[in-house]
XYZ file of C-alpha atoms in Angstrom:
684
model
C 22.975 -21.267 19.526
C 19.856 -23.250 18.698
C 18.975 -23.627 15.007
C 15.239 -24.074 15.563
C 13.283 -21.883 13.136
C 11.895 -19.353 15.575
C 12.464 -15.843 14.165
C 10.150 -13.862 11.892
C 11.613 -10.891 10.032
C 9.728 -8.060 8.329
C 11.455 -5.796 5.811
C 9.921 -2.652 4.359
C 11.789 -0.813 1.627
C 10.999 2.889 1.517
C 12.248 5.690 -0.664
C 14.772 6.807 1.962
C 15.221 3.987 4.492
C 14.934 0.218 4.563
C 13.396 -0.931 7.859
C 13.896 -4.346 9.419
C 12.249 -5.818 12.504
C 12.524 -9.320 13.897
C 10.434 -11.173 16.464
C 11.289 -14.380 18.279
C 8.010 -16.299 18.271
C 8.407 -18.034 21.627
C 9.559 -15.126 23.795
C 8.148 -12.209 21.819
C 11.598 -10.609 21.847
C 11.683 -7.756 19.374
C 14.739 -6.284 17.629
C 14.986 -3.622 14.983
C 17.353 -2.100 12.473
C 17.197 0.767 9.983
C 19.548 1.568 7.131
C 19.544 3.782 4.028
C 17.778 2.323 1.009
C 19.628 1.464 -2.190
C 17.232 2.558 -4.973
C 19.497 1.187 -7.708
C 19.050 -2.296 -6.218
C 16.545 -2.626 -3.333
C 17.746 -6.168 -2.617
C 21.171 -4.808 -1.631
C 19.768 -2.891 1.345
C 17.602 -5.857 2.359
C 20.407 -8.414 2.324
C 22.944 -6.075 3.951
C 20.375 -5.016 6.538
C 19.502 -8.619 7.331
C 23.154 -9.478 7.937
C 23.604 -6.359 10.084
C 20.458 -7.134 12.071
C 21.652 -10.651 12.838
C 25.065 -9.361 13.923
C 23.641 -6.577 16.102
C 21.106 -8.791 17.883
C 23.195 -11.989 17.959
C 20.664 -13.899 15.831
C 21.746 -17.070 14.114
C 20.522 -16.575 10.508
C 19.688 -20.280 10.376
C 16.898 -19.686 12.915
C 14.959 -17.303 10.647
C 11.733 -19.047 9.628
C 10.109 -16.334 7.554
C 11.076 -13.163 5.745
C 8.104 -10.920 4.920
C 8.759 -8.125 2.478
C 6.923 -4.968 1.419
C 8.329 -3.822 -1.887
C 8.210 -0.765 -4.130
C 9.814 -2.560 -7.096
C 6.562 -2.769 -9.076
C 5.568 0.844 -8.427
C 9.051 2.146 -9.244
C 9.121 0.155 -12.493
C 5.901 1.881 -13.546
C 7.143 5.322 -12.497
C 10.419 4.869 -14.359
C 8.829 3.003 -17.312
C 11.365 0.186 -17.150
C 9.129 -2.862 -17.402
C 9.297 -5.564 -20.030
C 8.379 -5.447 -23.713
C 4.791 -6.699 -23.839
C 2.826 -8.327 -26.647
C -0.959 -8.294 -26.344
C -3.563 -10.696 -27.725
C -7.189 -9.529 -27.766
C -10.418 -10.566 -29.430
C -10.727 -9.413 -33.037
C -12.052 -5.865 -33.148
C -10.647 -4.831 -29.762
C -7.068 -3.977 -30.751
C -7.427 -0.324 -29.738
C -9.397 -0.802 -26.524
C -6.214 -0.194 -24.525
C -6.079 3.381 -25.867
C -9.816 4.088 -26.152
C -10.473 3.123 -22.532
C -13.409 4.933 -20.941
C -12.850 8.173 -22.898
C -12.447 10.118 -19.665
C -9.795 12.730 -18.960
C -7.310 12.345 -16.074
C -7.990 15.998 -15.110
C -11.296 17.189 -16.475
C -10.334 20.890 -16.604
C -6.727 20.436 -17.783
C -6.602 20.104 -21.570
C -2.818 19.703 -21.518
C -2.829 16.520 -19.427
C -3.597 13.266 -21.191
C -3.449 9.617 -20.268
C 0.045 8.093 -20.245
C 1.199 6.273 -23.349
C -0.139 2.690 -23.517
C 2.343 0.129 -22.261
C 1.840 -1.912 -25.442
C 2.426 -0.073 -28.746
C -0.095 -0.800 -31.484
C 2.246 -2.932 -33.613
C 2.577 -5.382 -30.676
C -1.185 -5.865 -30.304
C -2.619 -8.892 -32.101
C -6.238 -9.802 -32.760
C -7.534 -13.353 -32.331
C -10.378 -14.531 -34.548
C -12.632 -15.862 -31.805
C -15.689 -14.674 -29.938
C -17.352 -15.641 -26.680
C -20.457 -13.866 -25.468
C -22.515 -13.461 -22.295
C -22.634 -16.590 -20.171
C -19.571 -18.097 -21.850
C -21.359 -19.106 -25.067
C -18.915 -19.573 -27.955
C -19.963 -17.746 -31.144
C -16.692 -17.984 -33.108
C -14.539 -21.003 -32.200
C -10.768 -20.631 -31.913
C -9.110 -23.066 -34.329
C -5.583 -24.444 -34.247
C -4.511 -22.509 -37.333
C -5.426 -19.221 -35.657
C -3.454 -20.189 -32.565
C -0.401 -21.000 -34.724
C -0.691 -17.586 -36.429
C -0.787 -15.798 -33.070
C 2.212 -17.735 -31.750
C 4.237 -16.822 -34.846
C 3.303 -13.158 -34.439
C 4.390 -13.077 -30.792
C 7.643 -14.880 -31.638
C 8.425 -12.291 -34.298
C 7.633 -9.452 -31.883
C 10.595 -10.225 -29.625
C 8.533 -9.617 -26.504
C 9.541 -10.444 -22.932
C 5.971 -11.142 -21.883
C 2.525 -11.569 -23.380
C -0.832 -10.428 -22.032
C -3.912 -12.328 -23.189
C -7.287 -10.683 -22.656
C -10.200 -12.085 -24.656
C -13.792 -10.984 -24.479
C -15.837 -12.742 -21.763
C -12.894 -14.962 -20.787
C -13.925 -14.467 -17.148
C -16.959 -16.625 -17.978
C -15.174 -19.114 -20.276
C -11.351 -19.112 -20.097
C -10.758 -22.003 -22.531
C -9.576 -19.843 -25.457
C -7.077 -17.934 -23.313
C -5.699 -21.147 -21.886
C -5.233 -22.780 -25.300
C -3.311 -19.790 -26.623
C -1.189 -19.730 -23.460
C -0.406 -23.461 -23.729
C 0.786 -22.990 -27.309
C 2.935 -19.999 -26.376
C 4.534 -21.913 -23.487
C 5.396 -24.787 -25.792
C 6.960 -22.480 -28.393
C 8.542 -19.921 -26.027
C 9.262 -21.455 -22.601
C 10.905 -18.274 -21.279
C 8.023 -15.975 -22.216
C 6.133 -14.492 -19.256
C 2.373 -14.932 -19.606
C -0.504 -12.982 -18.063
C -4.011 -14.324 -18.650
C -6.892 -12.044 -17.730
C -8.876 -15.090 -16.601
C -6.184 -15.640 -13.955
C -5.119 -12.077 -13.149
C -8.637 -10.700 -12.569
C -11.494 -12.930 -13.786
C -14.410 -10.502 -13.664
C -16.427 -8.244 -15.936
C -15.477 -4.735 -17.193
C -13.265 -5.602 -20.133
C -11.203 -2.394 -20.141
C -10.161 -2.560 -16.467
C -9.481 -6.297 -16.833
C -7.376 -5.586 -19.915
C -5.431 -2.753 -18.259
C -4.709 -4.835 -15.155
C -3.530 -7.787 -17.246
C -1.216 -5.563 -19.305
C 0.213 -3.964 -16.154
C 0.846 -7.430 -14.758
C 2.638 -8.562 -17.925
C 4.709 -5.369 -17.990
C 5.940 -5.986 -14.428
C 6.588 -9.727 -14.661
C 10.150 -9.581 -16.066
C 11.238 -6.967 -13.506
C 9.706 -8.721 -10.503
C 10.917 -12.160 -11.589
C 14.506 -10.951 -11.846
C 14.334 -9.094 -8.529
C 12.732 -11.925 -6.544
C 14.991 -14.586 -8.061
C 18.041 -12.793 -6.698
C 16.411 -12.009 -3.360
C 15.243 -15.589 -2.831
C 18.618 -16.999 -3.842
C 20.620 -14.742 -1.520
C 18.138 -15.036 1.363
C 18.262 -18.828 1.102
C 22.060 -18.706 1.147
C 22.029 -16.586 4.302
C 19.113 -18.350 6.021
C 18.547 -21.867 4.656
C 14.907 -22.868 4.937
C 13.580 -19.302 5.172
C 10.097 -18.758 3.724
C 9.729 -15.563 1.699
C 6.390 -13.753 1.810
C 5.622 -10.708 -0.349
C 3.018 -8.262 0.837
C 0.102 -7.403 -1.434
C -1.916 -4.240 -1.870
C -4.649 -6.074 0.061
C -2.429 -6.239 3.147
C -1.911 -10.019 2.988
C 1.165 -12.043 2.082
C 1.704 -14.249 -0.953
C 4.578 -16.549 -1.812
C 7.430 -15.462 -4.030
C 6.093 -17.696 -6.780
C 2.670 -16.029 -6.716
C 4.310 -12.584 -6.620
C 6.264 -13.428 -9.774
C 3.049 -14.582 -11.445
C 0.954 -11.618 -10.243
C 3.355 -8.701 -9.571
C 0.573 -6.122 -10.004
C -0.753 -7.229 -6.614
C 2.349 -5.803 -4.930
C 2.031 -2.267 -6.312
C 0.960 -0.788 -2.942
C 2.415 -3.384 -0.611
C 4.416 -1.038 1.644
C 1.549 1.274 2.665
C -0.732 -1.747 3.123
C 1.766 -3.213 5.596
C 1.524 -0.034 7.648
C -2.245 -0.454 7.870
C -1.758 -4.073 8.995
C 0.557 -2.875 11.758
C -1.924 -0.172 12.750
C -4.780 -2.666 13.041
C -2.626 -4.967 15.166
C -1.990 -2.130 17.652
C -5.535 -0.726 17.364
C -6.985 -4.035 18.568
C -5.498 -3.189 21.992
C -6.639 0.454 22.086
C -9.800 1.901 23.581
C -10.210 4.109 20.501
C -10.447 1.967 17.376
C -11.674 4.553 14.877
C -8.446 5.904 13.416
C -7.058 7.903 10.527
C -3.550 6.754 9.682
C -0.853 9.248 8.735
C 2.180 7.410 7.394
C 4.768 9.982 6.328
C 7.942 8.769 4.700
C 10.578 10.381 2.551
C 8.482 10.876 -0.587
C 4.802 10.653 0.335
C 2.134 10.588 3.010
C -0.138 7.541 2.966
C -3.546 7.929 4.566
C -6.260 5.406 5.423
C -9.471 5.463 7.436
C -9.993 2.646 9.952
C -13.310 1.971 11.706
C -13.523 -0.513 14.545
C -9.932 -1.653 13.892
C -10.852 -2.639 10.315
C -9.686 -0.984 7.113
C -11.877 -0.527 4.061
C -11.031 -2.526 0.931
C -11.475 -1.341 -2.634
C -11.156 -3.230 -5.905
C -10.400 -0.503 -8.390
C -7.755 2.193 -8.372
C -5.321 4.074 -10.589
C -1.626 3.226 -10.435
C 0.684 5.758 -12.101
C -2.092 6.816 -14.469
C -3.287 3.308 -15.377
C -6.522 1.755 -14.075
C -6.108 -1.507 -12.172
C -8.730 -3.886 -10.858
C -7.389 -5.642 -7.761
C -8.101 -6.053 -4.061
C -6.447 -3.203 -2.191
C -6.544 -1.482 1.167
C -8.196 1.902 0.611
C -5.136 4.164 0.916
C -4.784 7.721 -0.342
C -1.225 8.759 -1.211
C -0.210 12.428 -1.144
C 3.080 13.719 -2.556
C 4.272 15.223 0.725
C 7.108 13.643 2.695
C 10.344 14.478 4.426
C 12.203 14.669 1.127
C 9.561 16.752 -0.689
C 11.230 19.716 -2.377
C 10.060 23.287 -1.726
C 9.975 25.549 -4.791
C 8.465 28.751 -6.123
C 5.891 28.383 -8.887
C 5.544 30.730 -11.856
C 2.846 32.570 -9.923
C 5.380 33.404 -7.196
C 3.748 31.110 -4.627
C 5.565 28.600 -2.448
C 4.890 24.953 -3.363
C 6.056 21.739 -1.694
C 6.315 18.465 -3.636
C 5.461 16.267 -5.370
C 9.114 16.154 -6.480
C 11.322 14.542 -3.853
C 15.030 14.456 -3.105
C 14.636 10.715 -2.434
C 17.279 8.660 -0.678
C 20.160 9.971 -2.825
C 21.142 12.725 -2.625
C 18.277 13.280 -0.178
C 17.645 16.485 1.773
C 20.580 18.859 2.078
C 20.825 18.179 5.819
C 21.721 14.534 5.052
C 25.118 15.747 3.852
C 25.034 13.735 0.613
C 25.123 16.616 -1.813
C 21.459 17.581 -1.829
C 21.076 21.191 -2.924
C 17.289 21.685 -2.860
C 15.300 22.806 0.221
C 13.062 20.040 1.562
C 10.622 19.487 4.406
C 13.378 17.809 6.428
C 15.635 20.806 5.926
C 12.847 23.090 7.163
C 12.426 20.964 10.290
C 16.186 21.154 10.832
C 16.141 24.957 10.601
C 13.221 25.143 13.062
C 15.055 23.055 15.652
C 12.621 20.159 15.459
C 15.322 17.728 14.357
C 18.381 17.146 16.511
C 21.880 18.203 15.552
C 22.908 14.745 16.775
C 21.280 13.301 13.655
C 19.057 10.334 12.877
C 19.206 6.663 13.813
C 20.443 7.439 17.309
C 23.258 9.592 15.959
C 24.435 6.987 13.443
C 23.335 9.282 10.613
C 24.599 12.830 11.289
C 22.647 15.832 10.063
C 24.196 18.975 8.625
C 22.423 22.050 10.022
C 24.591 24.438 8.004
C 23.588 22.753 4.742
C 19.900 22.977 5.683
C 20.222 26.659 6.547
C 22.024 27.290 3.267
C 19.309 25.837 0.991
C 16.362 27.178 3.009
C 18.134 30.541 3.272
C 18.470 30.709 -0.503
C 14.710 30.139 -0.838
C 14.070 32.758 1.867
C 16.071 35.300 -0.114
C 13.931 34.621 -3.202
C 10.773 35.132 -1.145
C 12.127 38.120 0.745
C 11.350 36.521 4.116
C 13.348 35.541 7.235
C 14.695 31.996 7.135
C 12.532 30.799 10.051
C 9.392 32.262 8.449
C 10.277 30.472 5.206
C 10.863 27.175 7.004
C 7.502 27.503 8.781
C 5.916 28.224 5.398
C 7.381 25.022 3.963
C 5.958 23.027 6.868
C 2.584 24.785 6.612
C 2.246 23.985 2.899
C 3.258 20.340 3.446
C 0.802 20.025 6.352
C -1.969 21.539 4.219
C -1.296 18.904 1.556
C -1.490 16.159 4.177
C -4.696 17.560 5.651
C -6.241 17.709 2.183
C -5.440 14.024 1.736
C -7.177 13.223 5.021
C -10.251 15.236 4.028
C -10.558 13.156 0.868
C -10.974 9.925 2.859
C -13.095 11.448 5.625
C -15.120 14.621 4.984
C -15.639 13.844 1.294
C -17.105 10.483 2.307
C -19.350 11.780 5.049
C -17.013 11.198 8.030
C -16.021 13.880 10.525
C -12.252 13.603 11.155
C -12.761 15.105 14.633
C -14.476 11.850 15.618
C -11.320 9.857 14.850
C -7.886 9.608 16.445
C -4.891 10.388 14.265
C -2.515 7.409 14.166
C 0.892 8.818 13.228
C 3.795 6.703 12.039
C 6.501 6.522 9.408
C 9.769 8.360 9.847
C 8.054 11.768 9.755
C 4.474 11.052 10.876
C 4.965 12.009 14.558
C 6.989 15.031 13.437
C 3.923 16.608 11.780
C 0.986 14.913 13.508
C 0.137 17.711 15.930
C 0.096 20.346 13.174
C -2.092 18.146 10.953
C -4.470 17.409 13.834
C -4.894 21.104 14.537
C -5.901 21.785 10.932
C -8.610 19.120 11.078
C -9.954 19.617 14.593
C -8.626 16.237 15.748
C -7.977 16.168 19.480
C -6.306 12.763 19.956
C -3.136 11.361 18.427
C -1.633 7.888 18.835
C 2.080 7.383 18.203
C 3.059 3.683 18.343
C 6.268 2.532 20.055
C 8.282 2.196 16.815
C 6.582 4.588 14.366
C 9.293 4.528 11.747
C 9.303 0.736 11.739
C 5.569 0.075 11.815
C 5.323 -1.011 8.170
C 8.030 -3.609 8.773
C 6.320 -4.599 12.020
C 3.024 -4.961 10.152
C 4.681 -7.475 7.857
C 5.408 -9.719 10.836
C 1.734 -9.916 11.790
C 0.280 -9.816 8.252
C -1.741 -12.895 7.321
C -1.254 -14.881 4.147
C -4.092 -14.010 1.806
C -5.516 -14.918 -1.577
C -8.529 -13.219 -3.175
C -10.927 -14.989 -5.527
C -13.843 -13.562 -7.518
C -16.663 -14.781 -9.750
C -18.919 -12.474 -11.751
C -22.507 -13.594 -11.136
C -25.049 -10.870 -12.036
C -28.354 -11.467 -10.236
C -31.269 -9.053 -9.820
C -32.149 -9.316 -6.143
C -35.920 -9.022 -6.543
C -36.438 -11.730 -9.146
C -33.103 -13.303 -10.018
C -31.972 -16.858 -9.312
C -30.110 -16.714 -6.001
C -28.928 -20.272 -6.589
C -26.447 -18.766 -9.035
C -24.810 -16.964 -6.125
C -24.619 -20.208 -4.180
C -22.946 -21.919 -7.132
C -20.370 -19.138 -7.467
C -19.704 -19.255 -3.723
C -19.169 -23.024 -3.869
C -16.651 -22.631 -6.705
C -14.738 -20.016 -4.715
C -14.674 -22.168 -1.584
C -13.199 -25.001 -3.658
C -10.476 -22.671 -4.945
C -9.802 -21.589 -1.364
C -9.439 -25.222 -0.241
C -6.895 -25.818 -3.013
C -4.981 -22.699 -1.994
C -4.919 -23.685 1.688
C -3.501 -27.075 0.690
C -0.876 -25.570 -1.629
C 0.212 -23.056 1.015
C 0.179 -25.721 3.761
C -2.078 -23.639 6.004
C -3.067 -25.601 9.116
C -6.852 -26.071 9.542
C -6.884 -24.039 12.759
C -5.283 -21.091 10.926
C -7.712 -21.094 7.995
C -10.359 -18.401 7.617
C -12.511 -17.121 4.772
C -14.293 -13.813 4.231
C -17.087 -13.666 1.647
C -18.522 -10.476 0.179
C -21.028 -9.627 -2.515
C -20.470 -6.713 -4.889
C -23.889 -5.005 -4.954
C -25.377 -1.830 -6.415
C -28.618 -0.097 -7.209
C -29.700 -0.995 -10.747
C -28.245 1.654 -13.047
C -25.242 2.511 -10.885
C -21.778 2.190 -12.405
C -19.936 0.938 -9.346
C -20.552 -1.506 -6.537
C -20.213 -1.741 -2.775
C -18.963 -4.806 -0.948
C -21.444 -6.411 1.465
C -20.184 -9.069 3.882
C -22.028 -12.398 4.095
C -21.004 -15.080 6.539
C -23.152 -17.849 5.071
C -24.030 -19.213 1.649
C -25.407 -16.073 -0.054
C -28.181 -18.122 -1.638
C -29.617 -18.872 1.809
C -29.420 -15.384 3.338
C -32.677 -14.169 1.817
C -33.492 -11.352 -0.581
C -34.795 -8.928 2.031
C -31.812 -9.447 4.314
C -29.325 -8.907 1.456
C -31.140 -5.748 0.383
C -31.132 -4.407 3.941
C -27.388 -5.009 4.294
C -26.742 -3.191 1.037
C -28.883 -0.202 2.026
C -26.916 0.083 5.279
C -23.586 -0.133 3.442
C -24.722 2.533 0.967
C -25.799 4.868 3.754
C -22.459 4.404 5.534
C -20.459 5.052 2.359
C -22.476 7.891 0.834
C -24.701 9.241 3.581
C -27.993 8.175 1.968
C -29.922 5.140 0.745
C -33.022 4.416 -1.355
C -34.959 1.415 -0.011
C -37.402 1.625 -2.935
C -34.730 1.273 -5.645
C -34.071 -2.200 -7.131
C -30.776 -3.822 -6.085
C -28.575 -6.281 -7.946
C -25.594 -8.479 -7.143
C -22.736 -8.284 -9.641
C -19.939 -10.482 -8.274
C -19.104 -12.847 -5.434
C -15.723 -12.459 -3.710
C -13.921 -14.730 -1.287
C -10.733 -13.923 0.627
C -8.857 -16.970 1.868
C -6.745 -16.092 4.902
C -3.966 -18.045 6.576
C -3.742 -16.476 10.015
C -0.389 -15.758 11.650
C 0.356 -15.465 15.384
C -0.727 -12.206 17.052
C 1.373 -12.514 20.212
C 2.227 -9.118 21.599
C 5.762 -7.928 21.205
C 7.787 -7.995 24.392
C 9.127 -4.467 24.763
C 12.133 -4.097 27.014
C 12.804 -0.692 28.541
C 15.783 0.051 30.721
C 13.636 1.383 33.503
C 16.390 1.151 36.051
C 18.798 3.306 34.063
C 19.153 6.902 35.193
C 17.476 9.286 32.841
C 19.578 11.958 31.217
C 19.426 15.427 32.761
C 16.681 17.582 31.299
C 17.814 19.468 28.230
C 16.207 22.401 26.477
C 16.328 23.410 22.824
C 14.840 26.450 21.103
C 12.151 25.220 18.686
C 10.122 27.400 16.323
C 6.396 26.667 16.531
C 5.259 30.117 15.346
C 6.832 32.988 13.458
C 7.156 35.450 16.356
C 9.791 33.636 18.473
C 11.087 30.168 19.369
C 9.922 28.315 22.479
C 12.203 26.434 24.860
C 11.212 22.807 24.313
C 12.156 20.089 26.787
C 13.931 17.159 25.127
C 13.045 13.560 26.020
C 14.577 10.226 25.065
C 11.658 7.911 24.384
C 13.698 4.887 25.388
C 13.439 6.152 28.986
C 9.669 6.706 28.974
C 7.588 4.055 30.738
C 3.828 3.479 31.144
C 2.243 6.240 33.193
C 4.748 8.924 32.219
C 3.270 12.230 31.097
C 5.070 14.704 28.831
C 3.774 18.247 28.414
C 4.503 20.456 25.433
C 6.382 22.286 24.190
C 8.574 19.201 23.962
C 10.546 17.064 21.548
C 10.576 13.285 22.041
C 13.455 11.613 20.200
C 13.999 7.951 19.402
C 15.883 5.775 16.930
C 13.342 5.880 14.120
C 11.500 9.207 14.431
C 10.961 12.448 16.332
C 7.657 13.416 17.979
C 6.864 17.126 18.200
C 4.564 18.319 20.990
C 3.217 21.851 20.535
C 2.641 24.152 23.512
C -0.446 22.863 25.312
C -0.144 19.295 24.017
C 0.121 16.471 26.537
C 1.363 12.922 25.921
C 0.640 9.904 28.135
C 2.569 6.633 27.802
C 0.058 3.751 27.942
C 0.637 0.108 28.920
C 1.605 -0.767 25.337
C 4.236 2.023 25.289
C 2.117 4.035 22.828
C 2.103 7.822 23.161
C -1.482 9.022 23.583
C -1.391 12.734 22.778
C -4.127 15.172 23.650
C -4.035 18.191 21.346
C -4.911 21.576 22.762
C -7.885 23.058 20.896
């Protein structure tokens, strides 16, 4: 076999399954593999899956050029509170800012719910006698004696990492850098997070929180990636590891170790990247994604094959300021547990059975009724099991746990199972409303793009709740996040705070900030060895009406200083109207920050999909499937591997494949398009 580096591999680690896809760059050949996740050590499933993939598809591991990875390690570390011990250095007088925050409640009407405990206890927070003010002007210099005192305090703290967040360091980072240099000299193994590097922009509390989160995750991510890189290099010498970010772009392993907070939502962002890649070939490019996995449903709104980006979000109760695809996560997935609340009502989630033991029907000892168990009882999942029969399902176990819940409710088992599905679907629909109706968009004007292991299983029911009449199911729905990693670009985001009043401010300041960002982008392109023809930049201005608390991003293709005040104002008014449904042309507008995304484009060649069109299709089979409580319907079963462009499938029907099951309700109709997507028309 040839050892030319020609294969790209994408690996997405989910709560239940680890998905792997590989593409040969010259031929477009596409191979896939799916295996159970190993939550105790995610790298175990990745490395085992990579070896299995190579054996199954006869791939020489030495020909793998890149390994792109979407990871939940950072998010899980926050959920489980197993990050490093963090010391924090702040400007004198700001020791308690981490706890004071914005003085807002997580749930305004719930007096029992408070913010999570700060990740840095008070005795590990140290104040630096220094002060920098607006514009980077130094009021209180930082002397060498003060630096020595801080170093001694951090040494005595026994911390794994140190976060440094000084006032106005985004304008003048010298004090942070001097402290960091001294700490490196005294403690070479200490992980350091500088706010002027993690997120160099205004809003001191969000900058502080993000820097602390980053420091908390550094020890965990460094250990994880060190092992993964070492073992991947042993298996595939010369492989380049890319880690997906919340922004949907890849960074190197080194950058991921330095800035692990950027990976907190990397898996869902990869799914959006895969959606956009497929959407670019569809007639309908306004989509709402429904990515349902084992523990959650991830939802995003896409207009014109482009996803919205945000720069502020909450991660496990902590505010973080970072570039991120605008994704709404809902605690409803295949492993979500059904339970009866104190009020006697049926609830589903957010607790999940996870990968182990998983739903009862997995046969691994699960003893709680889940959404997957309900689908098993209703006949929507095959007795043959998952992964083409490689993972058997236990119908008796599903009926046992759902039956126990039915007895508590005093209802038939099928009625109870339908209730579980209805509650889960309502949760998913509520998540979609939050990114559509609540932002002035009518979901009926979008197509529902269903993927993940359980997305096609529930898509038709969700669409019916929202009045959506079109559904798109991609060829490999359960593997789309991994597929998105293959086509994801390398990306780095830069920002400069540059407040300018649009009517009378100095626009040259914007031009200066833009020039600084372009210089940083050039350095990044050189460090990442991005070829000139693959380089691209995207510049945006954060703008707002004077007096508003938050900003909107406005794209500018040229030097913002040369665009013109009226043109910038007009673009902002349009963006405001699109986001909120109104604008005020008479209100003064200001620019707050300049952002630049540096992008290293990757090939977008279409995947060559082989179908055994000449093979005889299996004889038609029927299975009773419960769609409503009165009686089951006889649904025709289809193997998706046998469906070719032009085929039409009418509901009631079940379409099975390796990585998911698609449920067609009575009256639904699915057409296979030229890209092997299922285009489903939902009966009103």
